[in-house]
Amino acid sequence: MATLTVEQPKDSRRRVAGGLLDPRQLWKSTPDALRKLNPATLWRNPVMFIVEIGSVFTTVVAVLHPSVFAWLITAWLWLTVVFANLAEAVAEGRGKAQAETLRRAKTDTMARRLVGTDRVEEQVPATALQLGDIVVVEAGQIIPGDGDVIEGIASVDESAITGESAPVIRESGGDRSAVTGGTKVLSDRIVVRITQKPGESFIDRMIALVEGANRQKTPNEIALNILLASLTIIFLLAVATLQPLAIYSKSVQAFAPDSLALNRDGVTGIVLVSLLVCLIPTTIGALLSAIGIAGMDRLVQRNVLAMSGRAVEAAGDVNTLLLDKTGTITLGNRQAGEFVAVDGVTAQELADAAQLSSLADETPEGRSVVVYAKTAHGLRERTPGELAGATWVPFTAQTRMSGVDVGDRQVRKGAATAVMKWVRDHGGHPTNDVGAIVDAISGSGGTPLVVAERVGASPARALGVIHLKDVVKQGMRDRFDAMRRMGIRTVMITGDNPLTAAAIAKEAGVDDFLAEATPEDKMALIKKEQQGGKLVAMTGDGTNDAPALAQADVGVAMNTGTSAAKEAGNMVDLDSDPTKLIEIVEIGKQLLITRGALTTFSIANDIAKYFAIIPAMFAAIYPGLDTLNIMRLHSPTSAILSAVIFNAIVIVALIPLALRGVQYRPGSAASMLRRNLLVYGAGGVIVPFIGIKLIDLIIQFIPGIS
């Protein structure tokens, strides 16, 4: 599974979309949808629970007073409930497919536990391991449980968890010590201290979360459910008050003929239930759970595990993003971006010396010097025989420089103070140019590397300076501009000095930066933002990041990090890509936008149902109401049935949108609201008029409906 990067900002809208709905998923999820008809399950969704009660009532009425109209209404009311359950079952089905993949990673593993101070080895089932146990794992063996490496270093295959086939290095100490049960050691030997309790491994928690077994409703979902329940009660009272009005009107105008909609006893039970079901917000009530589950599923598709739906929602409401510079905003390794020669030295001479001194330098910076010399100055690669007699001088922390001796020529490259000392030690005198160039590069946020040479017995001389730049990832400025349009403030966190940090922040386009940052500084910044009423998101991978991850509203821990970091965060990125924090925010916003859009559509599409059902109920008594029949529906019964059928079908039609999510476009809250009202508000008004009319044109030919 390839990791998504930010190099293609134009695709950001596509990235946060989910997959298309496979029609086969509807069929596979139907048994689960039918099982959800159990009232013990359905009562958690008050809107659909009311619809089920109405379905039971109309079933009884249809049995006692059978008619084609009654049975068709009853069938479509039951289908409304089934379709609502189907939306949730399809969303859960995607999670179950993910869980099945994870279960295959859980094998019956035997662990080699070390017991006592002399570490006697014993074989025990992995399920018998307790918190704090010490186990040894060698090449070819499965790691029996989550833990931290306390001895050794090994290459580990984590494809069962991350989907990424490339092995990763896990070693004791540092921020890459955490290992996950179910992954495989490919080389060497490590000793692991178990950090999980039985049945609470990372895989166990992933399975429970993606299946939805532990999914709890978020505060926003609970609030919306309360609103929907309140609207349902209001419409229930409104419908109930129509019955006395109908009885009185029929008694006053007894000449009006009885119909399947209205007789001397008032509005028939079938029609009252139909009116109630069509007026209450069944569309959003049916899709609300599916929207939440699908939001978490979109994160799982990107190898991000959210520990709760609340974390996904919080990501959508984030006001401040804290982003580490290295690996998130920049490429992580400084690269050569310019060769600045001193007076009397040509750029070609400097490039030749810089390339020569870097040929044996295996650091990313050294390789970048060779690449830049070739691309910017056209220097060819050296042939093997050309440097057969060369003596390579490796970089050390003591000398702070590297280089090569070829024949009577000596070339050195490294830190300015170290190289200039080498020049003086070999009879040379530093020129004023070098100091000015070094200061200018340092002031711009770059790293200067001085290149010098000595030929034969002549004094050494400085040739110029290599400008190493922190390369900002392509497209980051556009992404930060988009964040800014959404009202999100971006803060770059770096250990660099303020001068360097300011230069990189300006190039990247972030709103602010925190230079020479310590873990305490991060915590203080998060608390300061939160005290101002803002939600904060950040990433981290080390034990020292754990307090800040726990404090942040959205804390994304890297899977390569320590167990403490993963326990502290409320999300884990299995690909360990800090750039994903921006995508997580986009997915969170898409979840909130989708929920708002479908709520708007659900409430707006009730308008057409008023024009369909109210005239059908009372037109016989009050002929003037026929003017409200602007759709010119065929008959009162066909109008009511058309509204009920549309009410059910629209749920199925919107399942793909609920799972995929509304297309996300960065913008202000005001622009999003305008688009929401225009597309889903106006659309929710217009679409039902068209849909109900088309259904009426078809069902008018059913015997017993006219």
XYZ file of C-alpha atoms in Angstrom:
706
model
C 0.000 0.000 0.000
C 1.650 3.182 -1.135
C 1.875 6.115 1.213
C 0.157 9.245 -0.002
C 2.351 12.334 -0.064
C 1.742 16.011 -0.625
C 3.595 16.312 -3.885
C 0.274 16.468 -5.759
C -1.850 19.141 -4.126
C -4.226 19.239 -7.044
C -5.410 15.756 -6.026
C -6.192 16.666 -2.437
C -9.925 16.630 -3.048
C -9.741 13.192 -4.568
C -7.586 11.898 -1.728
C -10.192 12.514 0.929
C -12.930 10.739 -0.991
C -13.802 7.157 -0.177
C -14.208 4.343 -2.630
C -17.283 3.821 -4.801
C -20.024 1.579 -3.488
C -19.917 -1.917 -4.907
C -23.554 -3.016 -5.513
C -22.584 -6.473 -4.253
C -22.012 -4.923 -0.837
C -25.728 -4.135 -0.621
C -26.621 -7.779 -1.160
C -23.953 -9.075 1.237
C -25.070 -6.661 3.932
C -28.798 -7.473 3.649
C -28.737 -10.271 6.292
C -27.109 -7.888 8.776
C -29.714 -5.243 7.914
C -32.524 -7.698 8.655
C -30.949 -8.683 11.972
C -30.875 -5.015 12.955
C -34.707 -4.979 12.830
C -34.560 -6.290 16.398
C -36.118 -3.524 18.545
C -33.435 -4.133 21.181
C -30.936 -2.845 18.615
C -33.031 -0.298 16.768
C -34.179 1.731 19.789
C -30.759 3.455 19.805
C -31.916 5.245 16.636
C -35.120 6.978 17.818
C -36.202 8.148 14.356
C -36.048 4.713 12.770
C -37.493 3.120 15.901
C -40.614 5.271 15.399
C -40.741 4.121 11.757
C -40.552 0.475 12.871
C -43.371 0.975 15.360
C -45.410 2.557 12.559
C -44.607 -0.410 10.303
C -45.866 -2.846 12.929
C -49.044 -0.784 13.333
C -49.753 -0.665 9.594
C -49.092 -4.406 9.353
C -51.815 -5.038 11.934
C -54.174 -2.655 10.137
C -53.463 -4.309 6.780
C -54.242 -7.716 8.249
C -57.508 -6.543 9.804
C -58.566 -4.371 6.851
C -56.700 -5.687 3.828
C -56.339 -3.641 0.663
C -53.701 -3.203 -2.040
C -53.013 0.299 -0.780
C -52.565 -0.829 2.844
C -50.211 -3.679 1.964
C -48.105 -1.529 -0.372
C -47.755 1.186 2.279
C -46.831 -1.464 4.856
C -44.240 -3.054 2.576
C -42.554 0.252 1.800
C -42.517 1.302 5.461
C -40.711 -1.923 6.334
C -38.341 -1.325 3.423
C -37.635 2.149 4.822
C -36.397 0.569 8.054
C -34.444 -2.125 6.189
C -32.797 0.459 3.927
C -31.773 2.493 6.980
C -30.245 -0.613 8.559
C -28.625 -1.440 5.225
C -26.765 1.878 5.181
C -25.217 1.119 8.566
C -24.590 -2.542 7.670
C -22.733 -1.613 4.468
C -20.525 0.831 6.377
C -19.831 -1.797 9.035
C -19.206 -4.385 6.310
C -16.251 -2.403 5.047
C -14.825 -2.406 8.544
C -15.370 -6.152 8.866
C -13.376 -6.712 5.686
C -10.516 -4.739 7.241
C -10.899 -6.730 10.461
C -10.708 -10.021 8.593
C -7.389 -8.972 7.099
C -6.128 -8.133 10.580
C -7.335 -11.438 11.993
C -5.191 -13.245 9.457
C -2.234 -11.427 11.013
C -3.143 -12.961 14.376
C -1.607 -16.411 14.346
C -1.300 -18.945 17.145
C 2.238 -17.971 18.085
C 4.474 -19.572 20.686
C 6.571 -17.137 22.673
C 10.086 -17.676 24.019
C 9.707 -16.119 27.456
C 12.764 -15.350 29.570
C 12.209 -16.096 33.264
C 14.182 -15.064 36.335
C 17.357 -13.093 36.762
C 19.355 -15.697 34.847
C 16.784 -15.504 32.001
C 15.898 -19.146 31.614
C 13.947 -19.614 28.361
C 10.534 -21.288 28.303
C 7.954 -21.833 25.563
C 4.482 -20.393 26.271
C 1.503 -19.483 24.068
C 1.461 -15.828 23.071
C -1.963 -15.477 24.698
C -0.407 -16.364 28.076
C 1.992 -13.401 28.035
C 1.486 -10.819 30.752
C 2.363 -7.142 30.992
C 6.089 -6.820 31.702
C 7.140 -10.271 30.409
C 10.450 -10.492 28.559
C 10.609 -12.502 25.308
C 13.295 -13.168 22.748
C 12.555 -13.197 19.007
C 14.958 -14.250 16.253
C 14.969 -14.106 12.462
C 11.978 -15.880 10.899
C 9.866 -15.761 14.075
C 6.639 -13.865 14.761
C 6.692 -11.224 17.475
C 4.203 -12.646 20.032
C 2.894 -9.360 21.440
C 3.163 -5.600 21.532
C 6.226 -4.321 23.315
C 9.448 -2.331 23.312
C 12.823 -3.633 22.160
C 15.192 -3.555 25.147
C 18.124 -5.365 23.515
C 19.367 -5.721 19.957
C 18.407 -4.453 16.539
C 16.461 -6.247 13.807
C 14.733 -5.816 10.467
C 10.972 -6.348 10.880
C 8.253 -7.074 8.316
C 5.166 -5.057 9.332
C 3.183 -5.641 6.128
C 0.492 -7.517 8.077
C -0.323 -4.250 9.844
C 0.652 -1.477 7.449
C 0.357 -3.171 4.038
C 3.848 -1.856 3.250
C 6.184 -4.625 2.061
C 9.448 -2.792 2.785
C 10.954 -3.941 6.113
C 11.661 -1.462 8.907
C 14.393 -1.296 11.527
C 13.535 -1.737 15.195
C 16.179 -1.215 17.857
C 16.517 -0.701 21.584
C 16.526 2.853 22.873
C 15.424 5.899 20.913
C 12.081 6.410 19.215
C 12.018 3.274 17.046
C 11.806 0.669 19.753
C 8.114 -0.236 19.583
C 7.130 -3.533 17.939
C 3.672 -4.906 17.216
C 2.456 -8.430 17.835
C 1.845 -10.384 14.630
C 4.760 -8.811 12.749
C 7.769 -10.880 11.681
C 11.473 -10.514 12.449
C 13.467 -10.880 9.237
C 17.005 -10.651 10.559
C 19.071 -10.689 13.734
C 17.760 -11.084 17.283
C 15.860 -8.797 19.643
C 14.676 -8.977 23.235
C 11.241 -7.441 23.798
C 9.440 -6.313 26.951
C 5.683 -6.890 26.569
C 3.653 -3.705 27.110
C 0.130 -5.088 26.529
C -2.401 -6.875 28.672
C -3.863 -10.158 27.344
C -6.500 -9.465 24.696
C -5.554 -5.780 24.440
C -2.915 -5.924 21.732
C -2.701 -3.331 19.013
C -4.269 -5.766 16.522
C -7.069 -6.615 18.980
C -7.885 -2.922 19.386
C -7.723 -2.365 15.620
C -10.143 -5.230 14.989
C -12.613 -3.937 17.579
C -12.432 -0.400 16.252
C -12.738 -1.105 12.524
C -15.593 -3.561 13.157
C -17.406 -0.862 15.075
C -17.736 -3.055 18.152
C -16.331 -0.305 20.351
C -17.715 2.613 18.374
C -19.411 5.094 20.645
C -21.466 7.998 19.410
C -19.582 11.258 19.315
C -20.858 14.396 21.097
C -21.961 15.873 17.759
C -23.822 12.667 16.861
C -25.536 12.640 20.251
C -26.521 16.287 19.862
C -27.888 15.670 16.367
C -29.768 12.594 17.583
C -31.385 14.721 20.297
C -32.385 17.288 17.651
C -33.834 14.585 15.388
C -35.707 13.028 18.304
C -37.119 16.453 19.200
C -38.266 17.040 15.628
C -39.843 13.582 15.617
C -41.821 14.389 18.776
C -42.958 17.722 17.311
C -44.150 16.076 14.081
C -45.792 13.281 16.073
C -47.830 15.853 18.007
C -48.602 17.756 14.798
C -49.896 14.607 13.077
C -51.905 13.636 16.154
C -53.705 16.999 16.126
C -54.850 16.414 12.543
C -57.182 13.597 13.608
C -59.654 15.735 15.634
C -59.681 18.258 12.777
C -60.417 15.487 10.265
C -63.238 13.993 12.366
C -64.867 17.378 12.867
C -64.534 18.326 9.186
C -66.009 15.022 8.032
C -68.976 15.348 10.390
C -69.690 18.878 9.167
C -69.381 17.901 5.514
C -70.832 14.409 5.646
C -71.602 14.523 1.909
C -67.873 14.057 1.183
C -67.310 10.457 0.049
C -65.251 8.064 2.168
C -61.867 7.055 0.809
C -58.817 5.011 1.779
C -57.362 8.232 3.161
C -60.367 9.721 5.026
C -63.641 8.303 6.341
C -66.159 9.096 9.051
C -63.626 8.010 11.701
C -61.162 10.601 10.449
C -57.856 10.050 8.722
C -57.139 6.345 8.422
C -54.345 4.888 10.507
C -52.387 3.903 7.407
C -52.337 7.484 6.133
C -51.511 8.998 9.540
C -48.472 6.732 9.862
C -47.471 7.496 6.260
C -47.668 11.228 6.950
C -45.624 10.897 10.140
C -42.894 8.805 8.466
C -42.644 11.216 5.550
C -42.424 14.292 7.790
C -39.882 13.134 10.373
C -36.201 13.352 9.281
C -35.872 9.721 8.244
C -33.152 10.354 5.635
C -30.507 11.702 8.006
C -31.771 9.416 10.783
C -31.097 6.453 8.503
C -27.667 7.627 7.358
C -26.232 9.200 10.516
C -24.436 6.097 11.819
C -23.172 5.207 8.342
C -21.632 8.665 7.934
C -19.686 8.301 11.196
C -18.510 4.757 10.454
C -17.504 5.727 6.918
C -15.432 8.635 8.262
C -13.352 6.251 10.349
C -13.183 3.859 7.402
C -11.693 6.583 5.186
C -8.913 6.954 7.745
C -8.361 3.192 7.833
C -8.050 3.210 4.033
C -5.147 5.621 4.490
C -3.564 3.446 7.183
C -4.580 5.746 10.021
C -6.265 4.177 13.028
C -8.574 6.498 14.974
C -9.145 5.350 18.534
C -12.573 7.028 18.572
C -15.022 8.838 16.361
C -14.568 11.862 18.629
C -10.966 12.146 17.370
C -12.149 12.227 13.740
C -14.697 14.942 14.524
C -12.121 16.929 16.476
C -9.849 16.796 13.429
C -12.595 18.476 11.438
C -12.903 21.264 14.016
C -9.160 21.853 14.479
C -8.051 25.501 14.654
C -4.287 25.044 15.056
C -1.914 22.565 13.413
C 1.476 21.928 15.021
C 3.787 20.466 12.371
C 7.348 19.257 12.821
C 9.640 20.831 10.260
C 11.763 17.798 9.415
C 9.902 15.177 7.401
C 6.623 17.089 7.397
C 7.342 20.486 5.896
C 10.821 19.744 4.546
C 12.154 16.598 2.902
C 14.066 15.705 6.033
C 17.607 15.950 4.671
C 19.281 19.167 3.628
C 20.311 19.186 -0.002
C 22.863 21.113 -2.035
C 21.198 24.059 -3.720
C 24.049 26.338 -4.756
C 27.822 26.483 -5.197
C 29.199 29.965 -4.303
C 32.786 30.453 -5.473
C 35.214 32.984 -3.975
C 36.953 35.607 -6.114
C 39.488 34.104 -8.496
C 37.771 30.684 -8.619
C 35.329 29.672 -11.330
C 32.055 27.942 -10.544
C 33.241 24.939 -12.575
C 36.400 24.589 -10.450
C 34.352 24.695 -7.257
C 31.828 22.179 -8.622
C 34.634 19.772 -9.609
C 36.215 19.935 -6.136
C 32.837 19.637 -4.374
C 31.907 16.577 -6.421
C 35.303 14.938 -5.869
C 35.189 15.451 -2.106
C 31.661 13.971 -1.915
C 32.040 10.808 -3.987
C 32.652 8.648 -0.916
C 30.198 10.562 1.273
C 27.186 8.249 1.767
C 25.145 10.765 3.735
C 22.066 12.230 2.007
C 23.782 15.625 2.022
C 26.914 14.199 0.387
C 24.905 12.434 -2.307
C 22.983 15.637 -2.983
C 26.274 17.477 -3.685
C 27.184 14.902 -6.351
C 23.718 15.119 -7.905
C 23.745 18.933 -7.941
C 27.225 19.039 -9.534
C 25.924 16.804 -12.317
C 22.560 18.511 -12.908
C 23.613 22.147 -12.445
C 27.155 22.015 -13.834
C 27.078 19.021 -16.148
C 29.923 17.146 -14.434
C 30.179 13.548 -15.537
C 30.592 10.682 -13.136
C 34.133 9.553 -12.400
C 35.267 6.262 -13.918
C 36.413 3.519 -11.512
C 40.003 3.557 -12.764
C 40.237 7.313 -12.550
C 40.272 7.285 -8.735
C 41.935 3.930 -8.162
C 44.785 5.471 -6.154
C 42.618 7.872 -4.161
C 42.733 8.008 -0.373
C 39.346 8.850 1.072
C 39.084 10.906 4.243
C 35.825 10.015 6.053
C 33.757 12.492 8.014
C 34.093 12.283 11.804
C 32.529 14.260 14.619
C 36.001 15.337 15.670
C 37.295 16.637 12.322
C 33.849 17.752 11.049
C 35.026 17.421 7.462
C 35.651 14.807 4.783
C 37.557 14.696 1.532
C 39.977 12.850 -0.733
C 43.689 12.783 -1.612
C 44.303 12.075 -5.313
C 47.931 12.149 -6.364
C 49.353 15.420 -5.123
C 45.940 17.055 -4.781
C 44.083 17.228 -1.457
C 40.419 18.322 -1.312
C 38.420 18.938 1.873
C 34.768 19.775 2.504
C 33.038 20.451 5.814
C 32.092 22.910 8.518
C 33.467 26.407 7.946
C 35.583 26.574 11.108
C 37.058 23.091 10.579
C 37.985 23.611 6.914
C 39.407 27.085 7.464
C 41.585 25.696 10.270
C 42.798 23.023 7.811
C 43.623 25.790 5.307
C 45.638 27.698 7.908
C 47.398 24.552 9.096
C 48.575 23.958 5.517
C 49.978 27.419 4.924
C 46.937 29.107 3.487
C 45.166 32.278 4.497
C 41.354 32.503 4.527
C 39.969 35.164 2.246
C 37.397 37.702 3.364
C 35.007 36.299 0.783
C 34.553 33.046 2.684
C 33.388 34.652 5.934
C 30.877 36.879 4.130
C 29.473 33.972 2.111
C 29.190 31.752 5.192
C 27.371 34.481 7.141
C 24.968 35.144 4.253
C 24.061 31.468 3.889
C 23.586 31.048 7.635
C 21.421 34.166 7.730
C 19.143 32.788 5.021
C 18.498 29.624 7.028
C 20.917 27.406 5.102
C 23.931 25.350 6.129
C 27.330 26.374 4.681
C 29.983 23.760 3.802
C 33.372 25.208 2.836
C 35.403 23.499 0.075
C 39.212 23.871 0.032
C 42.131 22.257 -1.796
C 45.883 21.960 -1.700
C 47.994 20.997 -4.720
C 51.484 19.665 -4.070
C 53.498 21.808 -1.653
C 51.594 25.011 -2.415
C 49.516 26.605 0.360
C 45.959 25.416 0.782
C 43.171 27.724 -0.393
C 39.420 27.994 -0.018
C 37.527 27.520 -3.297
C 34.045 28.458 -2.159
C 30.997 27.375 -0.183
C 28.288 24.769 -0.751
C 24.845 26.043 0.257
C 22.832 23.208 1.842
C 19.149 24.035 1.927
C 16.224 22.627 3.841
C 14.092 21.700 0.828
C 10.429 22.470 1.430
C 8.195 19.762 -0.005
C 6.526 20.636 -3.255
C 2.990 21.919 -2.828
C 3.256 22.707 0.896
C 2.617 26.428 0.415
C -0.594 25.622 -1.493
C -1.687 23.267 1.275
C -1.028 25.891 3.947
C -2.899 28.493 1.902
C -5.858 26.099 1.799
C -5.629 25.607 5.568
C -5.592 29.374 6.024
C -8.743 29.753 3.914
C -10.425 27.315 6.276
C -9.367 29.408 9.257
C -6.705 26.939 10.426
C -3.478 28.372 11.811
C -0.290 26.408 11.045
C 2.710 26.440 13.386
C 6.071 24.902 12.457
C 7.933 23.188 15.300
C 11.719 22.949 14.907
C 14.918 22.657 16.906
C 16.647 25.118 14.570
C 17.720 28.545 15.716
C 15.184 31.369 15.228
C 17.006 32.786 12.173
C 16.934 29.482 10.301
C 13.389 28.728 11.458
C 12.136 32.117 10.245
C 13.641 31.608 6.783
C 12.085 28.155 6.358
C 8.733 29.301 7.763
C 8.642 32.154 5.261
C 9.451 29.842 2.339
C 6.918 27.215 3.390
C 4.168 29.758 4.086
C 3.276 28.719 7.637
C 1.603 31.233 9.920
C 4.038 30.949 12.815
C 6.957 28.906 14.118
C 8.390 27.704 17.404
C 12.211 27.600 17.238
C 14.595 25.654 19.483
C 11.519 23.786 20.717
C 11.652 21.421 23.689
C 8.887 19.002 24.770
C 7.976 21.495 27.493
C 7.680 24.252 24.889
C 5.281 22.117 22.812
C 3.107 21.434 25.852
C 3.041 25.101 26.800
C 2.025 26.102 23.262
C -0.788 23.530 23.139
C -2.177 24.681 26.481
C -1.965 28.322 25.422
C -3.947 27.611 22.241
C -6.540 25.558 24.127
C -7.005 28.252 26.749
C -8.001 30.508 23.875
C -10.794 28.079 22.971
C -8.971 26.463 20.052
C -8.593 22.787 19.119
C -5.017 21.654 18.472
C -3.644 18.800 16.352
C -0.052 17.530 16.351
C 2.088 14.517 15.479
C 4.800 12.788 17.487
C 6.721 9.543 17.801
C 8.947 9.739 20.874
C 8.371 9.150 24.552
C 9.082 12.842 25.092
C 6.174 13.628 22.731
C 3.694 11.576 24.792
C 2.553 14.363 27.180
C 1.901 16.749 24.274
C 0.108 14.037 22.266
C -2.134 13.345 25.238
C -2.829 17.066 25.736
C -3.621 17.791 22.063
C -7.209 17.404 20.885
C -5.930 15.352 17.943
C -2.674 13.542 18.689
C -1.372 11.445 15.785
C 1.328 9.003 16.904
C 3.681 7.394 14.414
C 3.582 3.584 14.311
C 7.396 3.551 14.272
C 7.420 5.454 17.555
C 7.454 4.282 21.129
C 4.625 2.497 22.917
C 4.220 5.515 25.185
C 3.571 7.782 22.187
C 1.021 5.384 20.679
C -0.804 5.051 23.994
C -0.909 8.829 24.454
C -2.255 9.725 20.988
C -5.851 9.217 19.860
C -4.748 8.249 16.335
C -1.930 6.071 15.020
C -0.485 6.455 11.520
C 0.631 3.005 10.424
C 2.745 4.477 7.609
C 4.491 6.868 10.040
C 4.073 9.776 7.644
C 3.738 13.046 9.602
C 2.395 14.798 6.490
C -0.819 12.794 6.937
C -1.892 15.186 9.679
C -3.091 17.574 6.976
C -5.079 14.801 5.284
C -6.570 13.747 8.630
C -7.882 17.286 9.113
C -9.372 17.199 5.604
C -11.083 13.856 6.293
C -12.467 15.198 9.584
C -13.860 18.264 7.840
C -15.340 16.083 5.118
C -17.139 14.032 7.768
C -18.691 17.141 9.314
C -19.573 18.599 5.894
C -21.225 15.337 4.813
C -23.306 15.155 7.973
C -24.389 18.784 7.602
C -25.179 18.424 3.902
C -27.357 15.335 4.336
C -29.117 16.871 7.345
C -29.949 19.903 5.193
C -31.183 17.651 2.374
C -33.261 15.524 4.753
C -35.122 18.490 6.243
C -35.537 20.279 2.903
C -37.073 17.309 1.093
C -40.023 17.289 3.512
C -41.493 20.287 1.663
C -42.497 18.251 -1.391
C -44.162 15.663 0.846
C -46.412 18.359 2.330
C -47.635 19.187 -1.173
C -48.226 15.497 -1.872
C -49.932 14.213 1.280
C -51.846 17.160 2.805
C -53.980 17.804 -0.324
C -54.535 14.058 -0.687
C -55.924 13.846 2.837
C -58.306 16.809 2.810
C -59.053 17.709 -0.821
C -62.347 15.780 -0.686
C -63.553 17.928 2.243
C -61.854 21.190 1.295
C -61.686 21.288 -2.536
C -59.677 24.497 -2.356
C -56.694 22.467 -1.105
C -56.438 20.915 -4.552
C -54.545 24.029 -5.607
C -51.665 22.756 -3.453
C -51.478 19.668 -5.634
C -48.950 21.437 -7.847
C -47.502 18.117 -8.985
C -50.947 17.134 -10.292
C -50.688 13.678 -8.778
C -53.138 11.095 -10.055
C -55.157 10.395 -6.907
C -54.951 10.798 -3.112
C -53.829 7.191 -2.629
C -51.209 7.355 -5.386
C -49.916 10.637 -3.931
C -49.488 9.172 -0.450
C -47.902 5.957 -1.754
C -45.539 7.917 -4.041
C -44.326 9.994 -1.100
C -43.710 6.883 1.018
C -41.862 5.108 -1.804
C -39.678 8.155 -2.478
C -38.949 8.450 1.240
C -37.557 4.893 1.211
C -35.729 4.991 -2.120
C -33.877 8.222 -1.353
C -32.132 6.460 1.550
C -30.623 3.838 -0.765
C -29.763 6.498 -3.323
C -27.787 8.456 -0.723
C -25.850 5.502 0.757
C -22.928 5.938 -1.721
C -22.709 9.646 -0.843
C -22.782 8.890 2.886
C -19.969 6.357 2.504
C -17.878 8.330 0.010
C -18.452 11.698 1.640
C -19.387 15.031 0.127
C -16.624 16.380 -2.101
C -14.319 18.483 0.006
C -13.142 21.896 -1.167
C -10.980 24.097 1.088
C -12.770 27.297 1.921
C -14.213 29.465 4.659
C -17.166 28.422 6.803
C -19.348 31.012 5.054
C -18.547 29.661 1.569
C -19.180 26.094 2.726
C -22.551 27.118 4.180
C -23.566 28.855 0.933
C -22.614 25.785 -1.098
C -24.418 23.520 1.343
C -27.632 25.521 1.143
C -27.445 25.896 -2.628
C -26.679 22.281 -3.508
C -28.298 20.271 -0.716
C -30.894 22.774 0.494
C -32.256 23.715 -2.925
C -31.594 20.181 -4.191
C -33.500 18.754 -1.247
C -36.485 20.888 -2.247
C -36.433 20.199 -6.003
C -35.475 16.504 -6.218
C -38.495 15.162 -4.264
C -40.956 17.013 -6.518
C -39.429 15.295 -9.535
C -39.071 11.922 -7.825
C -42.593 11.783 -6.388
C -44.115 12.802 -9.727
C -42.183 10.103 -11.634
C -43.220 7.445 -9.115
C -46.841 8.585 -9.345
C -46.766 8.212 -13.139
C -45.816 4.564 -12.660
C -47.919 3.403 -9.694
C -51.184 4.951 -10.979
C -51.581 1.863 -13.148
C -51.533 -0.527 -10.170
C -55.046 -1.918 -9.587
C -56.538 -0.782 -6.281
C -54.505 2.430 -6.086
C -56.585 4.792 -8.213
